CSV table of C-alpha atoms and ligand atoms in Angstrom, one decimal:
chain,number,residue,atom,x,y,z
J,1,UNK,CA,31.1,-10.7,-13.0
J,2,UNK,CA,31.7,-7.0,-12.6
J,3,UNK,CA,30.5,-4.9,-9.7
J,4,UNK,CA,30.5,-1.6,-11.6
J,5,UNK,CA,27.6,0.7,-11.5
J,6,UNK,CA,26.9,4.3,-10.8
J,7,UNK,CA,24.6,5.8,-8.2
J,8,UNK,CA,21.8,8.0,-9.4
J,9,UNK,CA,22.8,11.7,-10.0
J,10,UNK,CA,22.8,13.8,-6.8
J,11,UNK,CA,19.8,15.8,-8.0
J,12,UNK,CA,17.7,12.7,-8.5
J,13,UNK,CA,18.7,11.2,-5.2
J,14,UNK,CA,17.7,14.5,-3.5
J,15,UNK,CA,14.3,14.5,-5.3
J,16,UNK,CA,13.5,10.8,-4.4
J,17,UNK,CA,14.6,11.3,-0.8
J,18,UNK,CA,12.5,14.4,-0.5
J,19,UNK,CA,9.4,12.6,-1.7
J,20,UNK,CA,9.9,9.5,0.4
J,21,UNK,CA,10.6,11.4,3.6
J,22,UNK,CA,7.6,13.7,3.1
J,23,UNK,CA,5.3,10.6,2.8
J,24,UNK,CA,6.4,9.1,6.1
J,25,UNK,CA,6.5,12.2,8.3
J,26,UNK,CA,5.3,11.3,11.8
J,27,UNK,CA,1.6,10.9,12.2
J,28,UNK,CA,0.8,10.6,8.5
J,29,UNK,CA,0.2,7.7,6.1
J,30,UNK,CA,-1.2,6.9,2.7
J,31,UNK,CA,-4.8,6.5,1.5
J,32,UNK,CA,-4.8,3.7,-1.0
J,33,UNK,CA,-7.7,4.7,-3.3
J,34,UNK,CA,-6.3,2.9,-6.3
J,35,UNK,CA,-9.0,0.2,-6.6
J,36,UNK,CA,-9.2,-0.9,-10.2
J,37,UNK,CA,-12.5,-0.5,-12.0
J,38,UNK,CA,-13.5,-4.1,-11.2
J,39,UNK,CA,-12.6,-3.9,-7.5
J,40,UNK,CA,-14.4,-0.5,-7.3
J,41,UNK,CA,-17.4,-2.3,-8.8
J,42,UNK,CA,-17.5,-4.7,-5.8
J,43,UNK,CA,-17.3,-1.8,-3.3
J,44,UNK,CA,-20.1,0.0,-5.0
J,45,UNK,CA,-22.3,-3.0,-5.3
J,46,UNK,CA,-22.0,-3.5,-1.5
J,47,UNK,CA,-23.8,-0.2,-1.1
J,48,UNK,CA,-26.3,-0.9,-3.9
J,49,UNK,CA,-24.7,1.3,-6.6
J,50,UNK,CA,-23.9,0.6,-10.2
J,51,UNK,CA,-20.3,0.6,-11.3
J,52,UNK,CA,-20.4,3.6,-13.7
J,53,UNK,CA,-17.7,6.0,-14.3
J,54,UNK,CA,-19.7,8.8,-12.7
J,55,UNK,CA,-20.4,6.8,-9.5
J,56,UNK,CA,-16.7,6.1,-9.2
J,57,UNK,CA,-16.0,9.8,-9.8
J,58,UNK,CA,-18.6,10.8,-7.2
J,59,UNK,CA,-17.1,8.6,-4.6
J,60,UNK,CA,-13.5,9.8,-5.2
J,61,UNK,CA,-14.8,13.4,-5.2
J,62,UNK,CA,-16.0,12.7,-1.7
J,63,UNK,CA,-12.5,11.7,-0.6
J,64,UNK,CA,-10.8,14.7,-2.2
J,65,UNK,CA,-13.2,17.3,-1.1
J,66,UNK,CA,-13.0,16.3,2.5
J,67,UNK,CA,-12.0,18.9,5.1
J,68,UNK,CA,-8.5,20.3,4.9
J,69,UNK,CA,-7.7,18.5,8.2
J,70,UNK,CA,-7.4,15.3,6.1
J,71,UNK,CA,-3.9,16.5,5.3
J,72,UNK,CA,-3.0,16.3,9.0
J,73,UNK,CA,-3.0,12.5,8.8
J,74,UNK,CA,-2.8,11.7,5.1
J,75,UNK,CA,0.4,12.5,3.3
J,76,UNK,CA,-0.2,10.6,0.1
J,77,UNK,CA,-3.0,9.1,-2.0
J,78,UNK,CA,-2.6,6.3,-4.5
J,79,UNK,CA,-4.8,6.8,-7.5
J,80,UNK,CA,-6.0,4.5,-10.3
J,81,UNK,CA,-5.3,5.8,-13.9
J,82,UNK,CA,-8.9,6.8,-14.5
J,83,UNK,CA,-9.1,8.8,-11.3
J,84,UNK,CA,-6.0,10.8,-12.0
J,85,UNK,CA,-7.7,12.5,-15.0
J,86,UNK,CA,-11.2,13.0,-13.5
J,87,UNK,CA,-12.6,16.3,-12.3
J,88,UNK,CA,-14.9,17.5,-9.5
J,89,UNK,CA,-18.4,18.7,-10.3
J,90,UNK,CA,-17.1,22.3,-10.6
J,91,UNK,CA,-14.5,21.2,-13.2
J,92,UNK,CA,-11.5,21.3,-10.8
J,93,UNK,CA,-9.1,18.4,-11.6
J,94,UNK,CA,-8.9,15.9,-8.8
J,95,UNK,CA,-5.1,16.2,-8.8
J,96,UNK,CA,-5.6,19.9,-8.0
J,97,UNK,CA,-7.9,19.2,-5.1
J,98,UNK,CA,-5.4,16.6,-3.7
J,99,UNK,CA,-2.5,19.1,-3.9
J,100,UNK,CA,-4.6,21.8,-2.1
J,101,UNK,CA,-5.1,19.4,0.8
J,102,UNK,CA,-1.3,19.2,1.0
J,103,UNK,CA,-1.4,15.5,-0.1
J,104,UNK,CA,1.1,14.0,-2.5
J,105,UNK,CA,-0.5,12.2,-5.5
J,106,UNK,CA,0.7,8.7,-6.4
J,107,UNK,CA,-0.4,6.2,-9.0
J,108,UNK,CA,-0.8,2.4,-9.3
J,109,UNK,CA,1.2,1.3,-12.2
J,110,UNK,CA,1.0,-2.5,-12.2
J,111,UNK,CA,-1.5,-4.2,-14.5
J,112,UNK,CA,-2.6,-7.0,-12.2
J,113,UNK,CA,-1.5,-10.5,-11.4
J,114,UNK,CA,-1.1,-13.4,-13.8
J,115,UNK,CA,-0.5,-17.1,-13.1
J,116,UNK,CA,2.9,-18.7,-12.9
J,117,UNK,CA,2.9,-21.9,-15.0
J,118,UNK,CA,3.4,-25.1,-13.1
J,119,UNK,CA,3.0,-23.5,-9.7
J,120,UNK,CA,0.4,-24.2,-7.0
J,121,UNK,CA,-1.7,-21.2,-7.8
J,122,UNK,CA,1.1,-18.7,-7.5
J,123,UNK,CA,1.4,-15.5,-9.5
J,124,UNK,CA,3.6,-12.7,-10.8
J,125,UNK,CA,2.5,-9.2,-11.7
J,126,UNK,CA,2.5,-7.7,-15.2
J,127,UNK,CA,2.9,-4.2,-16.6
J,128,UNK,CA,6.7,-3.7,-17.2
J,129,UNK,CA,6.6,-3.3,-21.0
J,130,UNK,CA,5.6,0.3,-21.4
J,131,UNK,CA,6.2,1.2,-17.8
J,132,UNK,CA,9.0,3.8,-18.4
J,133,UNK,CA,6.8,5.9,-20.8
J,134,UNK,CA,3.8,5.7,-18.4
J,135,UNK,CA,6.0,6.8,-15.5
J,136,UNK,CA,7.4,9.7,-17.4
J,137,UNK,CA,3.8,10.8,-18.3
J,138,UNK,CA,2.5,10.4,-14.7
J,139,UNK,CA,5.4,12.5,-13.4
J,140,UNK,CA,4.6,15.2,-15.9
J,141,UNK,CA,0.9,15.0,-14.9
J,142,UNK,CA,1.7,15.6,-11.2
J,143,UNK,CA,2.4,12.2,-9.5
J,144,UNK,CA,5.5,11.8,-7.3
J,145,UNK,CA,5.2,8.2,-6.3
J,146,UNK,CA,4.0,4.8,-7.6
J,147,UNK,CA,2.7,1.5,-6.4
J,148,UNK,CA,3.1,-2.1,-7.7
J,149,UNK,CA,1.6,-5.0,-5.9
J,150,UNK,CA,2.9,-8.6,-6.0
J,151,UNK,CA,1.1,-11.4,-4.2
J,152,UNK,CA,2.5,-14.4,-2.4
J,153,UNK,CA,0.5,-17.2,-0.8
J,154,UNK,CA,1.2,-19.4,2.1
J,155,UNK,CA,0.5,-23.1,1.5
J,156,UNK,CA,2.2,-26.4,2.1
J,157,UNK,CA,4.6,-25.8,-0.8
J,158,UNK,CA,4.3,-22.1,-1.2
J,159,UNK,CA,5.6,-19.5,-1.6
J,160,UNK,CA,8.0,-21.4,-3.9
J,161,UNK,CA,11.6,-20.4,-4.8
J,162,UNK,CA,10.3,-19.5,-8.2
J,163,UNK,CA,7.4,-17.4,-6.7
J,164,UNK,CA,9.8,-15.5,-4.5
J,165,UNK,CA,12.5,-15.0,-7.1
J,166,UNK,CA,10.2,-13.8,-9.8
J,167,UNK,CA,8.2,-11.5,-7.7
J,168,UNK,CA,11.3,-10.0,-6.1
J,169,UNK,CA,12.8,-9.4,-9.6
J,170,UNK,CA,9.7,-7.8,-11.1
J,171,UNK,CA,9.4,-5.5,-8.1
J,172,UNK,CA,13.1,-4.5,-8.5
J,173,UNK,CA,12.7,-3.8,-12.3
J,174,UNK,CA,9.6,-1.7,-11.5
J,175,UNK,CA,11.4,0.2,-8.7
J,176,UNK,CA,14.4,1.0,-10.9
J,177,UNK,CA,12.1,2.2,-13.8
J,178,UNK,CA,10.2,4.4,-11.4
J,179,UNK,CA,13.4,6.0,-10.0
J,180,UNK,CA,14.7,6.7,-13.5
J,181,UNK,CA,11.6,8.7,-14.0
J,182,UNK,CA,11.6,10.6,-10.7
J,183,UNK,CA,8.9,8.5,-9.0
J,184,UNK,CA,9.4,7.0,-5.6
J,185,UNK,CA,8.4,3.3,-5.9
J,186,UNK,CA,6.3,1.7,-3.2
J,187,UNK,CA,7.4,-1.9,-3.2
J,188,UNK,CA,4.5,-4.1,-2.2
J,189,UNK,CA,5.2,-7.9,-1.8
J,190,UNK,CA,1.9,-8.9,-0.1
J,191,UNK,CA,1.9,-12.2,1.7
J,192,UNK,CA,-1.8,-13.0,1.9
J,193,UNK,CA,-3.7,-13.8,5.1
J,194,UNK,CA,-5.5,-16.7,3.4
J,195,UNK,CA,-4.9,-20.1,5.1
J,196,UNK,CA,-4.7,-21.8,8.4
J,197,UNK,CA,-0.9,-21.2,9.1
J,198,UNK,CA,0.2,-20.0,12.5
J,199,UNK,CA,1.9,-16.7,13.4
J,200,UNK,CA,5.4,-18.3,13.4
J,201,UNK,CA,5.0,-19.5,9.8
J,202,UNK,CA,3.7,-16.2,8.7
J,203,UNK,CA,6.7,-14.6,10.2
J,204,UNK,CA,9.2,-16.9,8.6
J,205,UNK,CA,7.6,-16.6,5.2
J,206,UNK,CA,7.5,-12.8,5.5
J,207,UNK,CA,11.2,-12.8,6.4
J,208,UNK,CA,12.1,-15.0,3.5
J,209,UNK,CA,10.1,-13.0,1.0
J,210,UNK,CA,11.6,-9.7,2.2
J,211,UNK,CA,15.1,-11.1,2.0
J,212,UNK,CA,14.5,-12.0,-1.7
J,213,UNK,CA,13.1,-8.5,-2.3
J,214,UNK,CA,16.0,-6.6,-0.8
J,215,UNK,CA,18.6,-8.9,-2.6
J,216,UNK,CA,16.8,-8.0,-5.9
J,217,UNK,CA,16.5,-4.3,-5.1
J,218,UNK,CA,20.3,-4.2,-4.4
J,219,UNK,CA,21.1,-6.3,-7.5
J,220,UNK,CA,19.1,-3.7,-9.6
J,221,UNK,CA,20.9,-0.8,-8.0
J,222,UNK,CA,17.7,0.6,-6.6
J,223,UNK,CA,18.4,3.7,-4.4
J,224,UNK,CA,16.9,2.5,-1.1
J,225,UNK,CA,16.6,5.9,0.5
J,226,UNK,CA,14.2,6.8,-2.3
J,227,UNK,CA,11.9,3.8,-1.8
J,228,UNK,CA,9.1,2.8,0.6
J,229,UNK,CA,8.1,-0.7,1.5
J,230,UNK,CA,4.4,-1.7,1.7
J,231,UNK,CA,4.3,-5.1,3.4
J,232,UNK,CA,1.7,-7.2,5.0
J,233,UNK,CA,1.7,-7.3,8.8
J,234,UNK,CA,2.8,-10.6,10.2
J,235,UNK,CA,-0.6,-12.2,11.1
J,236,UNK,CA,-1.7,-15.8,11.5
J,237,UNK,CA,-3.8,-17.2,8.7
J,238,UNK,CA,-7.5,-16.2,8.6
J,239,UNK,CA,-8.4,-19.9,9.4
J,240,UNK,CA,-5.7,-20.5,12.0
J,241,UNK,CA,-7.3,-22.1,15.1
J,242,UNK,CA,-4.9,-20.3,17.5
J,243,UNK,CA,-5.7,-16.7,18.3
J,244,UNK,CA,-2.9,-14.2,19.0
J,245,UNK,CA,-3.0,-10.9,20.8
J,246,UNK,CA,-2.4,-7.7,18.8
J,247,UNK,CA,0.9,-7.3,20.6
J,248,UNK,CA,2.0,-10.8,19.7
J,249,UNK,CA,1.4,-10.1,16.0
J,250,UNK,CA,3.1,-6.7,16.3
J,251,UNK,CA,6.2,-8.2,17.8
J,252,UNK,CA,6.4,-10.9,15.1
J,253,UNK,CA,6.0,-8.1,12.6
J,254,UNK,CA,8.8,-5.9,14.0
J,255,UNK,CA,11.1,-8.8,14.4
J,256,UNK,CA,10.6,-9.9,10.8
J,257,UNK,CA,11.2,-6.4,9.5
J,258,UNK,CA,14.2,-5.7,11.7
J,259,UNK,CA,15.8,-8.9,10.3
J,260,UNK,CA,15.3,-8.0,6.6
J,261,UNK,CA,14.6,-4.4,5.8
J,262,UNK,CA,17.7,-2.2,5.6
J,263,UNK,CA,17.9,0.9,7.8
J,264,UNK,CA,18.4,3.0,4.6
J,265,UNK,CA,14.7,2.6,3.8
J,266,UNK,CA,12.9,5.6,5.2
J,267,UNK,CA,9.5,4.1,5.9
J,268,UNK,CA,7.3,1.1,6.0
J,269,UNK,CA,3.6,1.6,5.1
J,270,UNK,CA,1.5,-1.4,5.9
J,271,UNK,CA,-1.4,-2.7,3.8
J,272,UNK,CA,-4.5,-3.7,5.7
J,273,UNK,CA,-5.0,-6.9,3.9
J,274,UNK,CA,-8.6,-7.7,5.0
J,275,UNK,CA,-8.3,-6.7,8.7
J,276,UNK,CA,-11.3,-4.7,10.0
J,277,UNK,CA,-10.7,-1.0,10.3
J,278,UNK,CA,-10.3,-1.2,14.1
J,279,UNK,CA,-7.9,-4.3,13.9
J,280,UNK,CA,-5.7,-2.5,11.4
J,281,UNK,CA,-5.5,0.6,13.6
J,282,UNK,CA,-4.8,-1.4,16.8
J,283,UNK,CA,-2.1,-3.5,15.1
J,284,UNK,CA,-0.3,-0.4,13.7
J,285,UNK,CA,-0.4,1.1,17.1
J,286,UNK,CA,1.0,-2.0,18.8
J,287,UNK,CA,3.8,-2.2,16.1
J,288,UNK,CA,4.8,1.3,17.0
J,289,UNK,CA,4.6,0.5,20.7
J,290,UNK,CA,6.5,-2.8,20.5
J,291,UNK,CA,10.0,-2.6,21.9
J,292,UNK,CA,11.3,-6.1,21.1
J,293,UNK,CA,13.2,-5.1,18.0
J,294,UNK,CA,15.1,-2.2,16.4
J,295,UNK,CA,12.9,0.0,14.3
J,296,UNK,CA,15.0,2.4,12.3
J,297,UNK,CA,12.2,3.4,9.9
J,298,UNK,CA,8.9,5.1,10.1
J,299,UNK,CA,6.1,2.6,10.6
J,300,UNK,CA,2.8,3.8,9.1
J,301,UNK,CA,-0.2,2.8,7.0
J,302,UNK,CA,-1.2,2.6,3.4
J,303,UNK,CA,-4.7,1.3,3.8
J,304,UNK,CA,-7.4,0.7,1.2
J,305,UNK,CA,-10.2,-1.2,2.8
J,306,UNK,CA,-9.4,-0.3,6.4
J,307,UNK,CA,-9.6,3.4,5.7
J,308,UNK,CA,-12.6,3.5,3.4
J,309,UNK,CA,-15.1,0.8,4.6
J,310,UNK,CA,-17.0,3.1,7.0
J,311,UNK,CA,-16.7,6.1,4.6
J,312,UNK,CA,-18.3,4.1,1.8
J,313,UNK,CA,-21.0,2.7,4.0
J,314,UNK,CA,-21.9,6.1,5.5
J,315,UNK,CA,-22.0,7.7,2.1
J,316,UNK,CA,-24.0,5.0,0.3
J,317,UNK,CA,-24.3,7.2,-2.7
J,318,UNK,CA,-25.9,10.3,-1.1
J,319,UNK,CA,-24.6,11.3,2.3
J,320,UNK,CA,-21.3,13.0,1.4
J,321,UNK,CA,-20.8,14.7,4.7
J,322,UNK,CA,-21.3,11.5,6.7
J,323,UNK,CA,-18.8,9.7,4.4
J,324,UNK,CA,-16.2,12.4,4.8
J,325,UNK,CA,-16.7,12.4,8.6
J,326,UNK,CA,-15.9,8.7,8.7
J,327,UNK,CA,-12.9,9.1,6.6
J,328,UNK,CA,-11.5,11.9,8.7
J,329,UNK,CA,-12.1,10.0,11.9
J,330,UNK,CA,-10.4,6.8,10.7
J,331,UNK,CA,-7.5,8.8,9.2
J,332,UNK,CA,-7.0,10.5,12.5
J,333,UNK,CA,-7.1,7.2,14.4
J,334,UNK,CA,-4.4,5.7,12.1
J,335,UNK,CA,-2.4,8.9,12.3
J,336,UNK,CA,-2.3,8.4,16.1
J,337,UNK,CA,-1.5,4.7,15.7
J,338,UNK,CA,1.4,5.6,13.4
J,339,UNK,CA,3.1,7.2,16.4
J,340,UNK,CA,1.9,4.6,18.9
J,341,UNK,CA,-0.7,6.9,20.5
J,342,UNK,CA,-4.0,5.3,19.7
J,343,UNK,CA,-6.4,4.1,22.4
J,344,UNK,CA,-8.1,0.9,21.4
J,345,UNK,CA,-11.8,1.4,20.9
J,346,UNK,CA,-11.7,5.2,20.8
J,347,UNK,CA,-12.7,5.4,17.1
J,348,UNK,CA,-15.9,3.7,16.2
J,349,UNK,CA,-17.1,3.7,12.6
J,350,UNK,CA,-20.2,2.5,10.8
J,351,UNK,CA,-18.1,-0.4,9.5
J,352,UNK,CA,-15.7,-0.6,12.4
J,353,UNK,CA,-15.8,-4.4,13.0
J,354,UNK,CA,-17.1,-5.5,9.6
J,355,UNK,CA,-15.0,-8.3,8.2
J,356,UNK,CA,-13.1,-6.9,5.2
J,357,UNK,CA,-11.4,-10.2,4.3
J,358,UNK,CA,-11.7,-11.4,0.7
J,359,UNK,CA,-10.3,-14.7,-0.3
J,360,UNK,CA,-7.4,-14.4,-2.8
J,361,UNK,CA,-7.9,-10.7,-2.9
J,362,UNK,CA,-7.3,-8.9,-6.2
J,363,UNK,CA,-6.8,-5.2,-6.1
W,401,13P,P1,-5.8,-3.0,1.6
W,401,13P,O1,-5.4,-2.0,2.7
W,401,13P,O2,-7.3,-2.9,1.3
W,401,13P,O3,-5.2,-4.3,1.8
W,401,13P,O4,-5.2,-2.5,0.2
W,401,13P,C1,-4.0,-1.7,0.2
W,401,13P,C2,-3.5,-1.8,-1.2
W,401,13P,O5,-3.1,-0.8,-1.8
W,401,13P,C3,-3.3,-3.1,-1.8
W,401,13P,O6,-2.5,-3.1,-2.9
């Protein structure tokens, strides 16, 4: 065994640090608008629209033509491949609109989850084969960061050793390939909310999963200062009979993270994972208010469902202004929560308390 390796060149370190730090400036977070074509179909069918390329384009146009103030609370947007190359009605490329808002474009680069043979319904995530070429092209085309999602399930025998080892390793390979191409990798090991487990089990599983992830990232020489973590919050299972307060969940989350995420990581951007819009905002706020653990990183959001549910509903295919207003409101609420300054109940949306949980969610 040899311990030889070299750190990335100073110029690359500087570039990766610059991007990562810009994404997690205080009061800002990420809009995860990278729903795959299939997932976008479900969102559109909820509001009675067909899953056509033009309907997907029209919806994303709503997001990227929102008022400039969107940039006050959104620092980055994650796109799906198709969206990166789409244009607004007037011919302006979406990427141009995003940059005009002062928002950094990012791209989902994984190709979805596939089953692990012999496991109890566990998975890994595919997409490594041509990843380096794709990353190089995305960087050329204006993206500065990427996302790759791995999924872990809590069950009697899961997550298994294999599940944790494999997903940590694939995330580390992805992260190193991104960094070689100048993209900041968002590392997303999502422990699902599915199940009846209690808060303590969710905490311990999250700690174990994250410890595998950081071991693998270090083994693969990933430059931590140029990464971001996108974890689940520590929450009891959707079917758990015990109910916990938002502050209990927040403290379990900060404790789990403080035990496993190195201080070199600049920021943690939570996924919403099926929480309602208001729950996701309140939990983030409590996480920032919690004082039970050391928190050396920025703690912010990278929400998909919990940033867009009201916007989609208000838009419903025609009302662009109403959709944009909902988006701006929820982004501002989450921006406040990212610095622990949200007042619960102060932001009501047309889908505020709608259950966004989807069993075994695919993105
Ligand atoms: P949700 O916030 O809807 O969980 O999605 C975020 C995401 O990007 C999942 O990969």
